[in-house]
Amino acid sequence: MRSPALPHRFLVNGRDVEAIAPPAMRLSDVLRDVLGLKGTKVGCDAGDCGACTVLLDGAQVCACLVPVAQVVGRSVETVEGLAHDGRLHALQSAFLRHGAAQCGICTPGMLMAAADLLRRVPSPSEAEVLDALGGVLCRCTGYRKIVEAVLAAAHGGAAADPAAGSAVGARLVRVDGVAKVTGTDRFGADAFPERAWLTLRAVRSPHAHARFRFGDLDAFRRCHPGLVAILTADDVPGTNRFGIYPTGKDQPVFAEGYVRMLGEAVCALVGDAETVAAIRDEDVPISWEPLPPVSFDDALAGAAPDLHPHAPGNVLCRGRVACGAADSALASAPYRATIAIETGFVEHAYIEPEAGYAERIGDGIEIVACTQTPYMDRDEIALILGIPPERVRIVPTAVGGGFGGKLDLSLQPMIAIAAWRTGKPVRCVYTRPESMRTTTKRHPARLVAEAGCDAEGRLLAFRFHGDFNTGAYASWGPTVASRVPVHAMGPYRVPNVRATTAAIYTTDTPAGAFRGFGVPQAAIAHEALMDALADRVGMDRLEIRLRNALRRGDATATGQVLDHSVGLVACLEALRPRWQALRAEAEAYNRSAHGPFRRGVGIACMWYGIGNTALSNPSEMTLGLKADGTVTLYSGAVDIGQGSNTVMVQIAAEALGVSPQTVRLVAGDTARTLDAGKTSASRQTFVSGNAARLAGLDLRRQLLALTNAGTSARIVPIPGGVEIRDGERTIRPDLSRLAADANGDVLVGFGRFDPPTTALDADGRGVPYATYAFGAQIALVEVDLELGTTRVLRIVAAHDVGRAINPTLVEGQIHGGIAQGIGLALMEEYIPGRNDNLHDYLIPTVGDVPPIEVVLIEDPEPLGPFGAKGVGEPALIATAPAILGAIEQATGVRVTRIPATPDRLRAAILAARS
Amino acid sequence: MTNITVSGLKKGGALGYLRPATVEEAVAALSARRSTVLAGGTDLFPARVGRPCDEALLDISGLAALRGVAETERGWRFGALATWRDVLCAELPPLFDGLKAAARQVGGVQIQNRGTIGGNLCNASPAADGTPNWLALDATVELASANGTRCLPVAEFVRGNRRTARREDELLVAVHVARPAHPARGTFRKLGARRYLVISIIMVAAVAEFAPDGTIASARIAVGAASEVAQRLPSLEARLIGQHPDPSLVREKDLAPLSPIDDVRATAAYRRDAALTLVRRAIADLA
Ligand SMILES: Cc1cc2nc3c(=O)[nH]c(=O)nc-3n(C[C@H](O)[C@H](O)[C@H](O)COP(=O)(O)OP(=O)(O)OC[C@H]3O[C@@H](n4cnc5c(N)ncnc54)[C@H](O)[C@@H]3O)c2cc1C
Ligand code: FES
Ligand code: FES
């Protein structure tokens, strides 16, 4: 039991407060739960993420590591204290202007760390900024825009505000930006009403593979007066199964006597927060019978027992694309290269752990939680509760980073069942270790690839097989298995291809969706082959890519002819001068180098099909006009930090012909918006953006028809209504005589878009995606040959995005993707049960992301909204292969076991010497 | 005492949260009942993620006597509550350049502002950046209990992974460093897999005292994260005497005291190899 609550007096943002709390309670919890100041965020409770950074007597500290007893009589400053009299602090406005807040979960901590610096050092150098922010992690931005913003706030260099009225193509400040920089945005754990005090905590398996039986749970519950319920599989009202694919629902909410992974939920404790936190899993009467775990090696060797009855040999599914005659073409190719690559699990490491609450309302359920996919959540919860989807309402909170990891259900089924059974609202917040142990990861891959070319470097054939460890449950395994073969040869013209994949069950953490669905792993293989072929043929590494780059009119391996928006050549040509300059710079450095440091430059290309693979994935949106002239966009697209809220508003405004400032937004509530599909597959700008555009056009058409105006008429919002200016004519329609719908809208424009694709045949032939994003990146690295450490010194990225609806947001996506690519290449590998925290699992800090140059190529996609495609996932795919190629240039060794940690790189350097 | 609360007996002992104002009260409380000492909390709270602090806590942050860095008659005294930031801000001779470099690299600024040198030593992590520095500085710890105080060399204080010679009724009060006979210089090299907020894969602290002719009069080299407890390298220290700092004096067999392990951060073989490189670089730093 904790010590009783005592009063603690201290200053918060200059105000005297008295907080009644146990003396050892973390200051972060006191600020949030006792004083109601939710601007201070909690990402780990362990000092690792810095999201909770506040100032204590003016110095930055992690509030999660400070017992409230130690702040008595002292001064605490939080993000809520930055703005004064409704005016933003210079740092806050700089963060807005520079796009330094994406999801915004790290923003309060970043701002406070920066505020500490600027008070001590009013005019800091970049190095001082890095040192000051080194203790706050950001997973979205790649830090560069944050550093820029802090420097700008200090030195006063204001970026120009976007001109009012400009929509598409403008550097519009995020529509949800002010909430993010003031700490008022509500994330999963910020949204709890007081009545949702009942807390759920899952009891989880300590074994990767085991059978189990419960003892007397009723007696156990009676021993703990604070426990309201213990929920098991028997309490699931509907089906105790969920999963992404309708035919592949293989994951139980609560295990049924058998677990296939460490941390699998076996039951859940529901009670007051203190009671459920105080009970240790070991105290719950469960008898375990551990079974041998099934590793990736075991499963591949076929030696393991089947984990699922529907998957003989533990093969979840296979994928294949074939054209021409790969074997014979390879056999006769004048130049050949082969590579085997192995990658590990990668954790999304969004700074916001899963959180939410559920409430039973009559015969329906309402879930307020962070999610990337409200409509899929709704349908799955309906099946689990055994009720129709219309009785499930999903209200997404702001999402503190997703990257694919919040596409799958996590705590939603458990809180839904708990609220359903107890009739009371129930909350749950995952701890960082729980989040890391139990939610999906990037698939570990074992790849073997071979490519052949002629003496001019023209690709003749490509052969690829990839095995992907999908872990205990299917999740997005089938997506990876089907997406990878299409992309496996890279964005090149190859006449003869065979690319196959398999997704394999093991008793590891489930692997699911993570920015790129297996394509980043495959790119490491195909780009290593391009480097090797270039060297063999004696060609420049950029030029060989240019020679083979897909161009307009080329056919892909699936037989799809690319008619539009194939901007890879433009990307490579834009990079060429930088490539030559950086290579010369690195060579000069190495010539004069003494000591252990060597530099290298690498280049890599990527492509990425936008939207689901050969599956319908429509989005629908509405744009409403009220009698008073208010325009509201109802968007079901969830903004997970990438900026879709802003992009949708810009597109709808442009289509309607008004300034984006006049469009209000209602986002992502399944009761008020239409289905805009998932925030995944880089599809929101392209697919949902099109729906927003069509909704805008539809509303425009209706409004112009109402006033008999011509198609070029201007729509001008005026106080109390709208004005239509058609040449000499100005019309003010009397909107109040039109009937209003439930939202109060008198005219509603509707838009629906489903990207045109076809099913693929047995050889993977067809049109899997309506359009593709292309890109190429250069990395300059410095390797310490004696220690095997790699520092990335610069990245130059060229991306064909079709059209940059908002260049600041596009750059933000590219920066963030590059930071994750650096992590993938150099430091990130999750090992189930061994590094489920953010100090053993390393993601890049502000000091690990170098200056980034971005070149935006706009080869418009006629199908896209104003020519736009997507950029979310494409951003990270080329980074790791470019870095690995650069390391090879610097050291002469190709690292094939990823990440290239210092010990692996050093071992490879030593092996190459002996 | 301020804020005394004892919430009654539960399985295993008295519970509560004490925040005494004097060392006497603190050691009296420690001998009266088993408690966990709490200083900056940067090791204590991370070890309690997702569960309540359900033990008796003795918060020593109110003990003014344990604060600060000061020059004394015989050398320097680092109060157990001196934070890494205090170390960074203290005016100290080049002897402490290694300790300062360590202070600059512990966690991020938030951790440097709160984490104490006493907590770092008492927590006794094999990767604690303080420990090899204290070994290289030949530091002594001062422990207080209701029965009086005693002093121990750091080498005898840190016993193993999370094990120290501290008795449960003792408080670490200060760390003492004697003034060297000759002008001295220190250095520290830390290797991690990212730039900030990183636990050492390996680290090396070195201190040398220099004779008037610029040769080494005495040297102490310690390697951390390569064994349960950071280790000095006696054969190398002996060889350096009378020489100018020269990395080529370092031999592989000097690393014999190390017993690195494989873990999530690196392999044992790599640690051994990297230790050799870092020791050489540390010696070069001393030149
Ligand atoms: C994100 C993060 C990064 C970190 N990075 C590093 C790093 O790079 N290098 C590094 O070495 N460490 C690092 N640490 C660990 C930690 O910050 C340091 O060890 C710090 O110095 C501990 O001091 P403290 O006052 O916070 O200890 P506390 O957490 O208060 O105490 C630690 C332990 O020592 C005991 N204790 C404390 N003071 C005394 C005393 N005077 N007498 C008796 N017992 C006592 C406590 O009971 C407890 O067991 C990091 C921690 C975090 C959270
Ligand atoms: S929540 Fe405090 S550092 Fe992560
Ligand atoms: S914006 Fe930094 S974590 Fe999302």
XYZ file of C-alpha atoms in Angstrom, chain A residues 246-756:
511
model
C -11.989 -11.108 -42.765
C -10.746 -14.628 -43.411
C -7.724 -14.420 -41.135
C -9.127 -13.476 -37.746
C -6.854 -15.587 -35.600
C -6.077 -13.490 -32.518
C -8.122 -13.960 -29.349
C -8.959 -11.029 -27.101
C -8.230 -13.332 -24.161
C -6.296 -16.535 -24.712
C -8.245 -19.752 -24.339
C -6.006 -22.029 -22.297
C -3.164 -21.637 -24.791
C -0.826 -18.730 -25.544
C 1.348 -18.219 -28.581
C 3.354 -15.188 -27.492
C 4.992 -13.495 -24.572
C 2.622 -10.937 -23.121
C -0.532 -12.429 -24.599
C -3.531 -11.306 -22.550
C -5.096 -14.152 -20.596
C -7.481 -12.157 -18.460
C -8.074 -8.597 -17.355
C -8.446 -7.027 -13.946
C -11.035 -4.295 -13.662
C -11.141 -2.131 -10.563
C -9.848 1.075 -9.091
C -6.475 2.150 -10.439
C -4.530 1.438 -7.271
C -5.910 -2.037 -6.827
C -5.231 -3.196 -10.367
C -1.755 -1.674 -10.353
C -0.839 -3.288 -7.046
C -1.729 -6.818 -8.101
C 1.204 -8.559 -9.722
C 0.556 -10.958 -12.570
C 2.250 -13.696 -10.533
C -0.365 -13.277 -7.794
C -3.247 -14.235 -10.086
C -4.037 -17.952 -9.752
C -2.916 -19.347 -13.090
C -1.005 -22.582 -13.591
C 1.309 -22.582 -16.549
C 2.618 -25.425 -18.642
C 5.365 -23.916 -20.798
C 5.892 -25.336 -24.297
C 8.992 -24.967 -26.458
C 8.879 -21.641 -28.310
C 8.746 -21.718 -32.096
C 11.482 -19.525 -33.513
C 11.711 -18.189 -37.077
C 14.468 -20.750 -37.732
C 12.368 -23.609 -36.334
C 9.351 -22.599 -38.349
C 11.343 -22.207 -41.571
C 12.957 -25.586 -41.039
C 9.473 -27.064 -40.829
C 10.432 -28.739 -37.585
C 7.930 -26.952 -35.371
C 4.388 -27.923 -34.441
C 1.651 -25.981 -36.240
C 0.607 -22.956 -34.211
C -2.684 -22.490 -36.039
C -4.859 -25.237 -37.517
C -5.426 -23.209 -40.688
C -1.709 -22.822 -41.399
C 0.019 -26.134 -42.082
C 3.795 -25.803 -41.768
C 3.179 -22.442 -40.079
C 2.890 -20.754 -43.451
C 0.284 -18.020 -43.152
C 0.341 -17.142 -46.838
C 2.525 -16.718 -49.884
C 2.916 -14.062 -52.520
C 4.263 -14.194 -56.060
C 4.947 -12.054 -59.082
C 6.504 -13.559 -62.197
C 7.144 -12.424 -65.729
C 9.415 -13.665 -68.476
C 11.899 -16.420 -67.675
C 13.950 -15.327 -64.690
C 16.036 -18.492 -64.283
C 17.322 -18.767 -67.828
C 17.797 -15.026 -68.216
C 19.856 -14.969 -65.054
C 21.897 -17.960 -66.124
C 22.906 -16.204 -69.344
C 23.337 -12.688 -67.945
C 26.889 -11.359 -68.449
C 26.968 -9.816 -64.977
C 25.304 -11.185 -61.894
C 25.090 -10.349 -58.209
C 23.533 -12.141 -55.260
C 22.707 -10.995 -51.778
C 21.198 -12.454 -48.610
C 19.798 -9.964 -46.117
C 18.474 -10.505 -42.637
C 16.502 -7.910 -40.695
C 14.950 -7.914 -37.227
C 11.771 -6.720 -35.577
C 11.417 -2.960 -35.563
C 9.196 -1.228 -33.036
C 7.051 1.751 -34.026
C 8.056 3.536 -30.841
C 5.382 6.166 -31.145
C 5.767 8.284 -28.048
C 2.109 7.852 -27.036
C 1.374 4.419 -25.625
C -2.090 3.040 -26.390
C -4.852 4.567 -24.286
C -8.587 4.962 -24.269
C -11.875 4.335 -22.549
C -15.126 2.632 -23.425
C -18.618 3.367 -22.255
C -21.836 1.465 -22.705
C -24.588 3.749 -23.855
C -27.940 1.967 -23.920
C -27.528 -1.003 -26.214
C -24.492 0.468 -27.878
C -20.852 1.055 -27.044
C -18.687 4.104 -27.460
C -14.911 3.900 -27.589
C -12.720 6.955 -27.245
C -9.162 5.893 -28.005
C -6.167 6.558 -30.192
C -6.445 4.673 -33.460
C -5.479 4.874 -37.122
C -8.555 3.100 -38.334
C -11.875 3.977 -36.720
C -14.097 2.121 -39.177
C -12.238 -1.151 -38.993
C -12.195 -0.847 -35.215
C -15.947 -0.359 -35.286
C -16.587 -3.474 -37.339
C -14.238 -5.617 -35.288
C -15.645 -4.445 -31.961
C -19.130 -5.221 -33.273
C -18.128 -8.825 -33.950
C -16.449 -9.154 -30.553
C -19.478 -7.777 -28.723
C -21.920 -9.579 -30.987
C -23.799 -6.405 -31.924
C -24.335 -4.655 -35.271
C -21.684 -2.097 -36.274
C -24.204 0.747 -36.092
C -24.269 0.300 -32.347
C -20.547 0.882 -32.049
C -19.220 4.411 -32.097
C -15.503 5.047 -32.359
C -14.298 8.509 -31.427
C -10.608 8.734 -32.232
C -8.572 10.995 -29.997
C -5.523 12.802 -31.268
C -2.963 10.125 -32.075
C 0.530 10.497 -30.638
C 2.166 8.701 -33.511
C 1.045 5.551 -35.288
C 3.233 4.576 -38.256
C 1.066 1.476 -38.755
C 1.184 0.371 -35.138
C -2.241 1.740 -34.293
C -3.981 0.051 -37.200
C -4.513 -3.124 -35.217
C -6.747 -3.321 -32.188
C -4.896 -3.254 -28.899
C -6.836 -2.389 -25.761
C -10.135 -1.520 -27.473
C -11.661 -5.029 -27.283
C -10.805 -5.396 -23.613
C -12.241 -2.063 -22.527
C -15.283 -2.657 -24.713
C -15.969 -5.993 -23.068
C -15.325 -4.542 -19.620
C -17.702 -1.627 -20.181
C -20.256 -3.965 -21.703
C -20.102 -6.404 -18.780
C -19.882 -3.924 -15.905
C -22.167 -1.301 -17.408
C -19.644 1.333 -16.337
C -17.080 3.334 -18.281
C -13.670 1.654 -18.193
C -10.272 3.103 -19.040
C -6.941 1.596 -19.865
C -3.483 2.992 -20.580
C -0.693 0.708 -21.674
C 2.645 1.018 -19.960
C 5.592 1.398 -22.294
C 6.812 -2.182 -21.749
C 3.287 -3.492 -22.288
C 2.941 -1.511 -25.485
C 6.247 -2.762 -26.796
C 5.731 -6.364 -25.759
C 2.259 -6.816 -27.152
C 1.656 -4.603 -30.167
C 2.784 -5.293 -33.717
C 6.238 -4.736 -35.163
C 7.936 -4.509 -38.533
C 8.371 -8.028 -39.942
C 11.803 -9.564 -39.557
C 12.871 -10.713 -43.008
C 15.211 -13.257 -44.531
C 15.744 -12.251 -48.107
C 17.687 -13.861 -50.924
C 17.935 -11.950 -54.174
C 19.847 -12.233 -57.395
C 20.046 -9.863 -60.344
C 21.729 -9.919 -63.732
C 22.534 -7.222 -66.266
C 24.258 -6.740 -69.572
C 27.529 -4.943 -70.204
C 25.760 -1.577 -70.367
C 24.245 -2.189 -66.977
C 20.748 -2.918 -68.299
C 18.859 -5.222 -65.957
C 17.990 -8.535 -67.581
C 16.595 -10.580 -64.751
C 15.749 -10.528 -61.089
C 14.953 -13.369 -58.692
C 13.857 -12.867 -55.105
C 12.521 -14.854 -52.211
C 11.578 -13.330 -48.889
C 10.478 -15.085 -45.733
C 8.780 -12.810 -43.231
C 8.317 -13.624 -39.563
C 4.714 -12.667 -38.922
C 4.851 -13.716 -35.276
C 2.017 -15.313 -33.375
C -0.889 -13.782 -35.290
C -1.633 -12.833 -38.875
C -2.245 -9.095 -38.479
C -0.998 -7.525 -41.719
C 1.175 -10.489 -42.718
C -0.837 -11.099 -45.906
C -0.358 -7.464 -46.931
C 3.389 -7.778 -46.604
C 3.380 -11.053 -48.512
C 1.423 -9.548 -51.404
C 2.991 -6.077 -51.508
C 6.620 -7.139 -51.427
C 6.728 -9.205 -54.648
C 5.348 -6.275 -56.643
C 8.112 -3.992 -55.355
C 10.929 -6.491 -54.838
C 12.972 -5.623 -57.940
C 12.884 -1.918 -57.187
C 11.688 0.872 -59.452
C 13.393 -0.549 -62.487
C 12.527 -1.993 -65.852
C 13.265 -5.715 -65.623
C 12.005 -8.082 -68.338
C 12.389 -11.309 -66.369
C 11.310 -11.471 -62.762
C 10.337 -14.031 -60.187
C 9.625 -12.685 -56.734
C 8.087 -14.864 -54.065
C 7.323 -14.391 -50.399
C 6.013 -16.301 -47.438
C 4.675 -15.044 -44.124
C 5.560 -17.484 -41.367
C 3.964 -17.958 -37.964
C 6.214 -18.164 -34.910
C 5.760 -17.573 -31.196
C 7.175 -14.072 -31.453
C 5.390 -10.742 -31.099
C 2.993 -10.329 -34.034
C 4.443 -8.389 -36.924
C 2.001 -6.115 -38.668
C 1.990 -2.828 -40.480
C 4.932 -0.501 -40.187
C 5.558 2.260 -42.697
C 6.207 0.376 -45.894
C 4.745 -3.114 -45.311
C 7.927 -5.079 -46.016
C 9.076 -2.859 -48.879
C 11.812 -1.154 -46.798
C 13.338 -4.565 -46.093
C 13.142 -5.589 -49.754
C 14.698 -2.283 -50.835
C 17.783 -3.115 -48.781
C 18.231 -6.200 -50.976
C 17.517 -4.714 -54.404
C 19.644 -1.651 -53.790
C 22.573 -3.757 -52.593
C 22.301 -5.617 -55.904
C 22.269 -2.391 -57.899
C 25.462 -1.292 -56.134
C 27.088 -4.640 -56.765
C 26.137 -4.694 -60.465
C 27.356 -1.121 -60.931
C 30.706 -2.062 -59.454
C 30.944 -5.181 -61.591
C 30.051 -3.442 -64.809
C 32.233 -0.503 -63.849
C 29.438 2.031 -63.870
C 28.637 4.871 -61.541
C 26.080 3.833 -58.939
C 23.728 6.659 -59.816
C 24.043 6.165 -63.552
C 23.143 2.473 -63.437
C 19.996 3.367 -61.562
C 19.172 6.063 -64.054
C 19.680 3.671 -66.943
C 17.189 1.213 -65.480
C 14.746 3.645 -63.876
C 11.099 3.135 -64.775
C 9.930 5.751 -67.234
C 6.562 6.746 -68.562
C 5.288 4.006 -70.855
C 7.289 1.241 -69.195
C 5.607 -1.893 -67.913
C 6.206 -3.148 -64.381
C 6.721 -6.814 -63.572
C 2.996 -7.160 -63.002
C 2.430 -6.005 -66.573
C 1.055 -2.620 -65.570
C 1.989 0.112 -68.023
C 2.828 3.347 -66.247
C 1.257 6.146 -68.240
C 1.692 9.080 -65.894
C 3.622 10.468 -62.996
C 6.796 8.406 -63.106
C 9.218 10.900 -61.625
C 12.211 8.709 -60.798
C 14.379 9.968 -63.642
C 13.693 13.521 -62.536
C 14.645 12.591 -58.965
C 17.941 11.048 -60.034
C 18.783 13.908 -62.334
C 18.071 16.360 -59.550
C 20.383 14.420 -57.267
C 23.224 14.004 -59.752
C 25.112 17.258 -58.943
C 24.861 16.601 -55.207
C 25.950 13.002 -55.726
C 29.038 14.042 -57.616
C 29.899 16.791 -55.164
C 29.439 14.637 -52.088
C 31.447 11.796 -53.615
C 34.273 14.147 -54.393
C 34.086 15.536 -50.877
C 34.203 12.073 -49.327
C 37.084 10.993 -51.532
C 39.049 14.102 -50.660
C 38.405 13.475 -46.985
C 39.542 9.880 -47.216
C 42.684 10.803 -49.153
C 43.737 13.194 -46.443
C 42.395 11.063 -43.623
C 44.631 9.798 -40.972
C 43.141 7.968 -38.079
C 40.202 5.631 -38.093
C 37.528 7.697 -39.846
C 36.418 7.034 -43.417
C 33.567 8.594 -45.327
C 31.298 7.098 -47.919
C 28.335 8.144 -50.033
C 25.459 5.882 -50.942
C 22.432 6.228 -53.148
C 19.183 4.321 -53.243
C 15.928 4.415 -55.162
C 12.460 3.399 -54.150
C 8.931 3.143 -55.385
C 5.722 2.534 -53.569
C 2.219 1.696 -54.732
C -0.314 4.033 -53.148
C -3.287 2.385 -51.453
C -4.172 -1.236 -50.856
C -2.702 -3.928 -53.087
C -5.214 -4.969 -55.753
C -8.097 -4.370 -53.359
C -10.856 -1.819 -53.332
C -10.165 0.849 -50.686
C -12.631 3.671 -51.119
C -12.920 6.868 -49.137
C -16.008 9.016 -48.772
C -16.300 12.554 -47.504
C -18.855 15.301 -47.220
C -18.544 19.062 -47.248
C -21.466 20.927 -45.726
C -22.637 24.516 -46.003
C -24.728 26.065 -43.257
C -27.226 28.849 -43.791
C -24.815 31.275 -42.121
C -22.161 30.440 -44.675
C -20.065 28.119 -42.491
C -18.330 25.435 -44.505
C -17.584 22.178 -42.669
C -15.540 19.266 -43.919
C -16.595 15.931 -42.398
C -13.479 13.812 -42.731
C -13.143 10.251 -41.486
C -9.416 10.315 -42.261
C -7.468 10.072 -39.016
C -4.565 12.477 -38.702
C -1.820 10.589 -36.914
C 0.532 13.531 -37.132
C 1.196 13.385 -40.841
C -1.151 16.311 -41.412
C -4.142 14.852 -43.226
C -6.487 17.174 -41.329
C -4.731 20.107 -42.928
C -4.336 18.520 -46.347
C -8.022 17.555 -46.559
C -9.039 21.108 -45.663
C -6.668 22.561 -48.266
C -7.969 20.251 -50.973
C -11.646 20.744 -50.162
C -11.138 24.511 -50.012
C -9.346 24.568 -53.354
C -12.079 22.482 -54.993
C -14.848 24.628 -53.573
C -12.897 27.749 -54.430
C -12.609 29.315 -50.986
C -9.667 29.971 -48.693
C -8.750 27.112 -46.358
C -9.152 29.392 -43.340
C -12.906 29.398 -43.948
C -13.305 25.600 -43.773
C -14.086 24.050 -40.398
C -13.221 20.430 -39.774
C -15.040 17.565 -38.091
C -12.685 14.621 -38.139
C -12.791 10.898 -37.662
C -15.883 10.239 -35.556
C -17.749 7.232 -36.911
C -21.061 8.818 -35.891
C -20.498 12.045 -37.817
C -18.175 11.287 -40.702
C -18.224 8.822 -43.555
C -15.703 6.021 -43.946
C -12.386 7.339 -45.229
C -10.648 4.019 -44.737
C -7.451 3.501 -42.859
C -4.576 5.874 -42.374
C -2.148 3.454 -43.983
C -0.530 2.573 -47.294
C 0.183 6.306 -47.836
C -3.355 6.514 -49.150
C -4.953 9.433 -47.352
C -3.765 12.271 -49.584
C -4.406 10.327 -52.770
C -7.582 8.444 -51.936
C -9.275 10.506 -49.231
C -7.885 13.688 -50.743
C -9.753 12.808 -53.905
C -12.935 12.258 -51.927
C -12.446 15.679 -50.330
C -11.861 17.220 -53.746
C -14.970 15.583 -55.196
C -17.011 16.695 -52.196
C -15.756 20.241 -52.748
C -16.603 20.125 -56.443
C -20.029 18.702 -55.684
C -20.840 21.444 -53.200
C -19.559 24.034 -55.653
C -21.765 22.604 -58.397
C -24.822 22.682 -56.138
C -24.168 26.216 -55.012
C -23.587 27.498 -58.503
C -26.690 25.685 -59.757
C -28.710 27.263 -56.965
C -27.662 30.680 -58.146
C -27.574 29.927 -61.850
C -23.963 31.027 -61.864
C -21.390 30.017 -64.447
C -18.685 27.453 -63.719
C -16.013 30.102 -63.295
C -17.960 32.059 -60.678
C -16.229 32.843 -57.386
C -17.624 31.754 -54.044
C -16.909 34.301 -51.335
C -17.872 33.697 -47.724
C -19.267 36.843 -46.156
C -20.563 37.417 -42.645
C -23.826 35.511 -42.350
C -23.721 33.746 -45.696
C -21.960 33.446 -49.026
C -21.723 35.602 -52.059
C -21.410 34.274 -55.576
C -19.571 36.586 -57.916
C -20.182 35.681 -61.525
C -18.636 38.202 -63.836
C -20.518 41.435 -63.206
C -23.172 39.667 -61.179
C -23.079 39.270 -57.392
C -25.661 36.940 -55.897
C -26.378 36.327 -52.227
C -28.452 33.196 -52.080
C -30.902 33.063 -49.187
C -29.654 29.838 -47.657
C -32.003 30.051 -44.687
C -34.938 28.929 -46.776
C -33.225 25.576 -47.439
C -33.882 22.715 -45.038
C -31.007 21.904 -42.703
C -29.854 18.352 -41.914
C -28.867 17.021 -38.476
C -25.524 18.810 -38.699
C -27.266 22.061 -39.579
C -26.014 21.976 -43.163
C -28.305 23.180 -45.928
C -26.177 21.959 -48.815
C -23.920 18.928 -48.646
C -21.333 17.993 -51.227
C -20.413 14.334 -51.400
C -17.236 12.767 -52.732
C -16.190 9.163 -53.126
C -13.012 7.794 -54.609
C -11.797 4.244 -54.989
C -8.467 3.925 -56.772
C -8.828 1.837 -59.937
